[in-house]
Coordinates of C-alpha atoms in Angstrom, one line a residue:
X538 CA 283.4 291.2 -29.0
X539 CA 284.1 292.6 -25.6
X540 CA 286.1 296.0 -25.8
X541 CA 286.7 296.7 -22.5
X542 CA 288.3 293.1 -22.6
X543 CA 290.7 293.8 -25.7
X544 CA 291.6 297.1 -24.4
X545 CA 292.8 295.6 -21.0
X546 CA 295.0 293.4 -23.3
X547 CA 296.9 296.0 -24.9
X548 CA 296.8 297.9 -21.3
X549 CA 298.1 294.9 -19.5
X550 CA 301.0 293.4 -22.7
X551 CA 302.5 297.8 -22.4
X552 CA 302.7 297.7 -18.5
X553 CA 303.7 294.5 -17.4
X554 CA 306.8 293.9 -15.9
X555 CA 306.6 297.9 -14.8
X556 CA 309.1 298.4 -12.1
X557 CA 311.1 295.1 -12.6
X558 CA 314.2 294.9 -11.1
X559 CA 315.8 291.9 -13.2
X560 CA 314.9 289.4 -10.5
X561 CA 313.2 286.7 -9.6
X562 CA 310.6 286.6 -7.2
X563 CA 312.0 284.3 -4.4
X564 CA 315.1 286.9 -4.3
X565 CA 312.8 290.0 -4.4
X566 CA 310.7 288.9 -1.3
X567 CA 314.0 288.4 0.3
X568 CA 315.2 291.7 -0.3
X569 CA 311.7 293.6 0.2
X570 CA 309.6 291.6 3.1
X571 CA 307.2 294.2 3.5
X572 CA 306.6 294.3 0.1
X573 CA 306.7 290.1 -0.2
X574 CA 304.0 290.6 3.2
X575 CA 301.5 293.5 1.2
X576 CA 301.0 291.3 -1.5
X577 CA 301.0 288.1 0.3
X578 CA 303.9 287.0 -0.7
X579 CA 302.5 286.1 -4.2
X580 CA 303.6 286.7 -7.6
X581 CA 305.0 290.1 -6.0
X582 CA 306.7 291.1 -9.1
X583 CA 303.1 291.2 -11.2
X584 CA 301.5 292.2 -8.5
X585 CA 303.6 295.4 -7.4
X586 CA 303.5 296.3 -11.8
X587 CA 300.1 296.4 -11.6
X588 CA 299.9 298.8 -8.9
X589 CA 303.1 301.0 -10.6
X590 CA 300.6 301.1 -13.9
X591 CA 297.6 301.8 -12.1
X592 CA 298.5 304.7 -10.0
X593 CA 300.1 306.0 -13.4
X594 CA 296.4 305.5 -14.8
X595 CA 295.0 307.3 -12.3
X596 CA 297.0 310.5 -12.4
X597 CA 295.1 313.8 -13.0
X598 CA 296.7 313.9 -16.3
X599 CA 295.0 310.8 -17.5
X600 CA 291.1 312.1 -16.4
X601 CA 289.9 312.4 -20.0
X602 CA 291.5 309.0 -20.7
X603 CA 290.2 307.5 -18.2
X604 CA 286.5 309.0 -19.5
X605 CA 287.0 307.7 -22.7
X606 CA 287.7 304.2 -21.4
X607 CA 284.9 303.4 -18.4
X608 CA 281.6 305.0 -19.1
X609 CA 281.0 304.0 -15.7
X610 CA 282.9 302.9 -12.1
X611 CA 281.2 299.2 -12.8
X612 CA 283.5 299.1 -15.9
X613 CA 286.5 300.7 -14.1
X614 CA 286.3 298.0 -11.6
X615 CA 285.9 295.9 -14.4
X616 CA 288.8 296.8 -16.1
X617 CA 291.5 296.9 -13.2
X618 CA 290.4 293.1 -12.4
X619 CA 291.0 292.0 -16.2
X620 CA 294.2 293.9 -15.8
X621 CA 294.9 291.9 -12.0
X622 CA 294.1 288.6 -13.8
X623 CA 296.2 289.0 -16.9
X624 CA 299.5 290.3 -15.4
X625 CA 299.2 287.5 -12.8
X626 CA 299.1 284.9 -15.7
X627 CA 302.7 285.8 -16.4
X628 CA 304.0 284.6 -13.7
X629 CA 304.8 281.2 -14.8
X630 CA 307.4 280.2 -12.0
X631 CA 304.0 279.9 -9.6
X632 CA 303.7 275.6 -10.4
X633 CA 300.2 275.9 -8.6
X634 CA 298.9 279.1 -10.8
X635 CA 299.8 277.5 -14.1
X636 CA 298.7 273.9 -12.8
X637 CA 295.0 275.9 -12.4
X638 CA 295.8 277.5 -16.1
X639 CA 296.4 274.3 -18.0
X640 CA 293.4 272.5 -16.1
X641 CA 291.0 275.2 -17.4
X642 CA 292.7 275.1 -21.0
X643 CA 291.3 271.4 -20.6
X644 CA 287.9 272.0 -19.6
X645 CA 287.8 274.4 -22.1
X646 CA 288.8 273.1 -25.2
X647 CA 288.7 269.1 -24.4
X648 CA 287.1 267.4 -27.8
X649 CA 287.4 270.6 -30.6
X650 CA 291.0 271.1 -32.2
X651 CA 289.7 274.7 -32.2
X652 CA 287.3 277.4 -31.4
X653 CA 286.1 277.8 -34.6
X654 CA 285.3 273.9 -34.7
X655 CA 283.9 273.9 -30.9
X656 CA 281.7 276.5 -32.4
X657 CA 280.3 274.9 -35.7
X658 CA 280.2 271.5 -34.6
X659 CA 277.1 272.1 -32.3
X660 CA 273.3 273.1 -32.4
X661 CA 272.2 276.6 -31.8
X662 CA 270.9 275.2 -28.7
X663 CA 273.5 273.1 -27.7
X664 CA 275.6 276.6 -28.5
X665 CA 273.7 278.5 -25.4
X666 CA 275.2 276.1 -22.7
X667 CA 278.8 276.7 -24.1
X668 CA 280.9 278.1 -21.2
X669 CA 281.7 280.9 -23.2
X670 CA 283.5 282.8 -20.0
X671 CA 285.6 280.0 -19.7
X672 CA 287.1 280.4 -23.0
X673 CA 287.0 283.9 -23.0
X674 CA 289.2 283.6 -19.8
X675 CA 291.5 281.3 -21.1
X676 CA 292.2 282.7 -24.3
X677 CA 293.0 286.0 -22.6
X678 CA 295.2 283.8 -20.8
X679 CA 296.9 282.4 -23.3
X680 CA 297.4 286.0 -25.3
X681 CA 299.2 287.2 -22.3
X682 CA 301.6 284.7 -21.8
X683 CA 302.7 284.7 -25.3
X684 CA 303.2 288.5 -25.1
X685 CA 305.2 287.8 -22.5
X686 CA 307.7 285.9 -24.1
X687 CA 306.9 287.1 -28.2
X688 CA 310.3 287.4 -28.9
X689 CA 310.5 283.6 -29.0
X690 CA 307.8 283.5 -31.4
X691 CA 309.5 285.9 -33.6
X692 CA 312.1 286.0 -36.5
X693 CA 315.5 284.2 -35.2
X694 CA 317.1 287.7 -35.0
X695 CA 314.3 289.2 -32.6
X696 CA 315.0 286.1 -30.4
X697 CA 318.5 286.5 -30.3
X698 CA 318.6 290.2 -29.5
X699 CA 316.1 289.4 -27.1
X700 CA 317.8 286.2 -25.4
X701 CA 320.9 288.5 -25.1
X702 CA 319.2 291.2 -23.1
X703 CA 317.7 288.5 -20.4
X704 CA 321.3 287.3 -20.1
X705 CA 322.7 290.4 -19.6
X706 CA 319.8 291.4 -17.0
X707 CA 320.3 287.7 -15.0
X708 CA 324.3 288.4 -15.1
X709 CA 324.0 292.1 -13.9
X710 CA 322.1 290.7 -11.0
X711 CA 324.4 288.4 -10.7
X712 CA 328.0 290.4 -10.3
X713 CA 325.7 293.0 -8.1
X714 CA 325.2 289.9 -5.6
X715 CA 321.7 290.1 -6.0
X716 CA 321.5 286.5 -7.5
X717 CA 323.6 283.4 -6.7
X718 CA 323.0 281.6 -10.0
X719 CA 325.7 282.3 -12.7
X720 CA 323.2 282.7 -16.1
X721 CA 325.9 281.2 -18.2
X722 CA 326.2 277.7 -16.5
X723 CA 323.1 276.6 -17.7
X724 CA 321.8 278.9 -20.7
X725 CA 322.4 277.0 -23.8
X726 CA 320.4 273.7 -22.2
X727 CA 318.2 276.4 -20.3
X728 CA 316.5 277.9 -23.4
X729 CA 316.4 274.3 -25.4
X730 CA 314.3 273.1 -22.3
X731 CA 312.2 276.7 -22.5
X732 CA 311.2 275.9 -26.0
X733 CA 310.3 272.2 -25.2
X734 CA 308.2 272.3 -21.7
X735 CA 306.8 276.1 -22.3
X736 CA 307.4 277.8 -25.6
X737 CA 306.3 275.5 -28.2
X738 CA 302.9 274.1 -26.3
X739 CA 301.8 277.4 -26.0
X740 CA 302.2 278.2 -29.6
X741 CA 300.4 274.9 -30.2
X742 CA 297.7 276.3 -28.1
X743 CA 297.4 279.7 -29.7
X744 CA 296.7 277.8 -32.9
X745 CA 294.6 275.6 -31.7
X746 CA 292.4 278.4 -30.7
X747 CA 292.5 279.8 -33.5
X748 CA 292.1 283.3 -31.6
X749 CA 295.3 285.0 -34.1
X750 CA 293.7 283.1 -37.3
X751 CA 296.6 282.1 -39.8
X752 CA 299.1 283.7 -37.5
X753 CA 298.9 280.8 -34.8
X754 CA 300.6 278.6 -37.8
X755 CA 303.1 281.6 -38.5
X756 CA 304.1 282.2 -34.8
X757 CA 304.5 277.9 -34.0
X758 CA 306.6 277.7 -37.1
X759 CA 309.1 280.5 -35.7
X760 CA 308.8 279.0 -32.0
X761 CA 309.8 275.4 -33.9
X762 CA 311.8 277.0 -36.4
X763 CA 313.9 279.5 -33.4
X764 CA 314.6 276.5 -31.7
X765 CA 315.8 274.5 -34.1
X766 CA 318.2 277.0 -35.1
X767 CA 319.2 277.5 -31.3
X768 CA 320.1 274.5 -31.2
X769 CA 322.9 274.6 -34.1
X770 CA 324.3 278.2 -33.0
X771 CA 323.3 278.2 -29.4
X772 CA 326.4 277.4 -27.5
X773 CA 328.6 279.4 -29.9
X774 CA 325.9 282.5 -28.9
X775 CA 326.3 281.6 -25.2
X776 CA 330.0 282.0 -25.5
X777 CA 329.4 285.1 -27.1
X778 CA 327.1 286.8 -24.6
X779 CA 329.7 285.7 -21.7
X780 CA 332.7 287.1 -23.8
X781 CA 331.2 290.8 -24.8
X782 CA 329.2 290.9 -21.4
X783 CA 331.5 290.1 -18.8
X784 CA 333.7 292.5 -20.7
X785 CA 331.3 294.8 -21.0
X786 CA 331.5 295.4 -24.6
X787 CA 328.7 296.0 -26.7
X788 CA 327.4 293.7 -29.2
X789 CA 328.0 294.0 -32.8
X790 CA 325.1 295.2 -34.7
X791 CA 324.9 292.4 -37.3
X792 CA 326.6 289.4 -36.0
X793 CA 327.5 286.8 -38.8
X794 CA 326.1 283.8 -36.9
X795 CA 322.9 285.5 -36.3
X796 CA 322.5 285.1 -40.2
X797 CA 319.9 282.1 -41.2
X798 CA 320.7 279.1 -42.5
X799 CA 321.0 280.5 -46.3
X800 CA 323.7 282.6 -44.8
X801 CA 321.8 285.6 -46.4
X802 CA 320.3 287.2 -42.9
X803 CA 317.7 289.9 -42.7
X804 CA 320.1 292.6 -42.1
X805 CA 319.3 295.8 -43.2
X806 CA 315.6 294.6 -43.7

């Protein structure tokens, strides 16, 4: 029900990650201290995106954009903080930052398997002293981070194509000497524990929010269903990325043991 609010979803799931540079952030401030000091040395990635995509915004080109989307400076300063808020919820290596997150997921929805129920289960009165900012917040929240990492909630063949592309951006940092970590050494176990401890309970809570209706069942079963298969054809994909990658070889198109379980695939789909 709030425009501005949807519209600095969109804004915020096209532009984040703007500027990455296929690192993490403990190895970017190391690299860029002045930029790990201007941002306080927190969440410097997000933090330095959301600058990239503002300036962009603000570009003389984008004036009758801009019109159409703040009838006033109130709602421009409105929108850049939604936009500060969501980009910063992506960055999940921050233990304190997603500590806060799941403790107002708790306060929020603690007794109602969903909105919808939190909702209907109360009296029009009892309605006006629901915290409705709260959920608002968290929900936003919680749409971020799964746009973040969508591929893993996605048909088994987005996830691969995906998983391959974060391998190859971790080794390239790698070989350049930029990271010290090897992605290979730990990847097939890596992703299993992904699914497990981050992937799967947020899918859980994006259907128990019911914010994407009958899509919250549709994207947990793909989360449960992606890891499953991972788990059957995961180390022979690991094998695979290190072979074509580290010999920098391309990828075939339509892999057979990307092919579900049926052995029909979705190729040419």
């Amino acid at each position: 029900t709030d425009p501005l609010a949807q519209l600095a979803v969109v804004f915020a799931s096209l532009t984040h990650d703007a500027g990455h540079e296929g690192i993490p952030n403990t190895i970017l401030m190391k690299e860029q201290p002045d930029l790990a000091e201007k941002y306080g040395g927190k969440s410097v990635a997000e933090r330095k995106s959301i600058d990239l995509a503002w300036d962009v915004l603000q570009e003389p080109g984008f004036r009758n954009l801009r019109e159409c989307m703040f009838e006033n400076s109130c709602d421009e300063v409105r929108f850049r903080q939604l936009i500060v808020n969501l980009l910063i919820a992506t960055d999940i290596a921050d233990r304190e930052r997603m500590q806060k997150e799941k403790h107002r997921w708790e306060r929020a929805f603690s007794g109602a398997r969903t909105w919808e129920e939190e909702w209907r289960r109360r009296s029009e009165v009892a309605l006006t002293t629901l915290d409705v900012s709260l959920k608002a917040t968290v929900v936003l929240e919680q749409i971020m981070l799964a746009s973040d990492v969508a591929h893993t909630m996605q048909h088994w063949l987005t996830f691969v194509k995906w998983n391959e592309r974060l391998y190859k951006e971790l080794w390239t940092a790698h070989v350049a000497g930029r990271n010290d970590q090897d992605p290979t050494a730990n990847w097939y176990q890596g992703q299993v524990g992904f699914f497990d401890h981050y992937i799967i309970p947020l899918a859980r809570k994006l259907n128990a929010c019911g914010v994407f209706g009958n899509a919250g069942e549709e994207y947990l079963a793909y989360a449960l269903s992606n890891r499953q298969e991972w788990t059957e054809k995961g180390r022979e994909i690991t094998e695979r990325f290190e072979r074509t990658i580290r010999n920098a070889q391309i990828l075939d198109k339509e892999p057979q043991y990307w092919e579900t379980a049926d052995g029909n695939g979705e190729q040419g789909k």
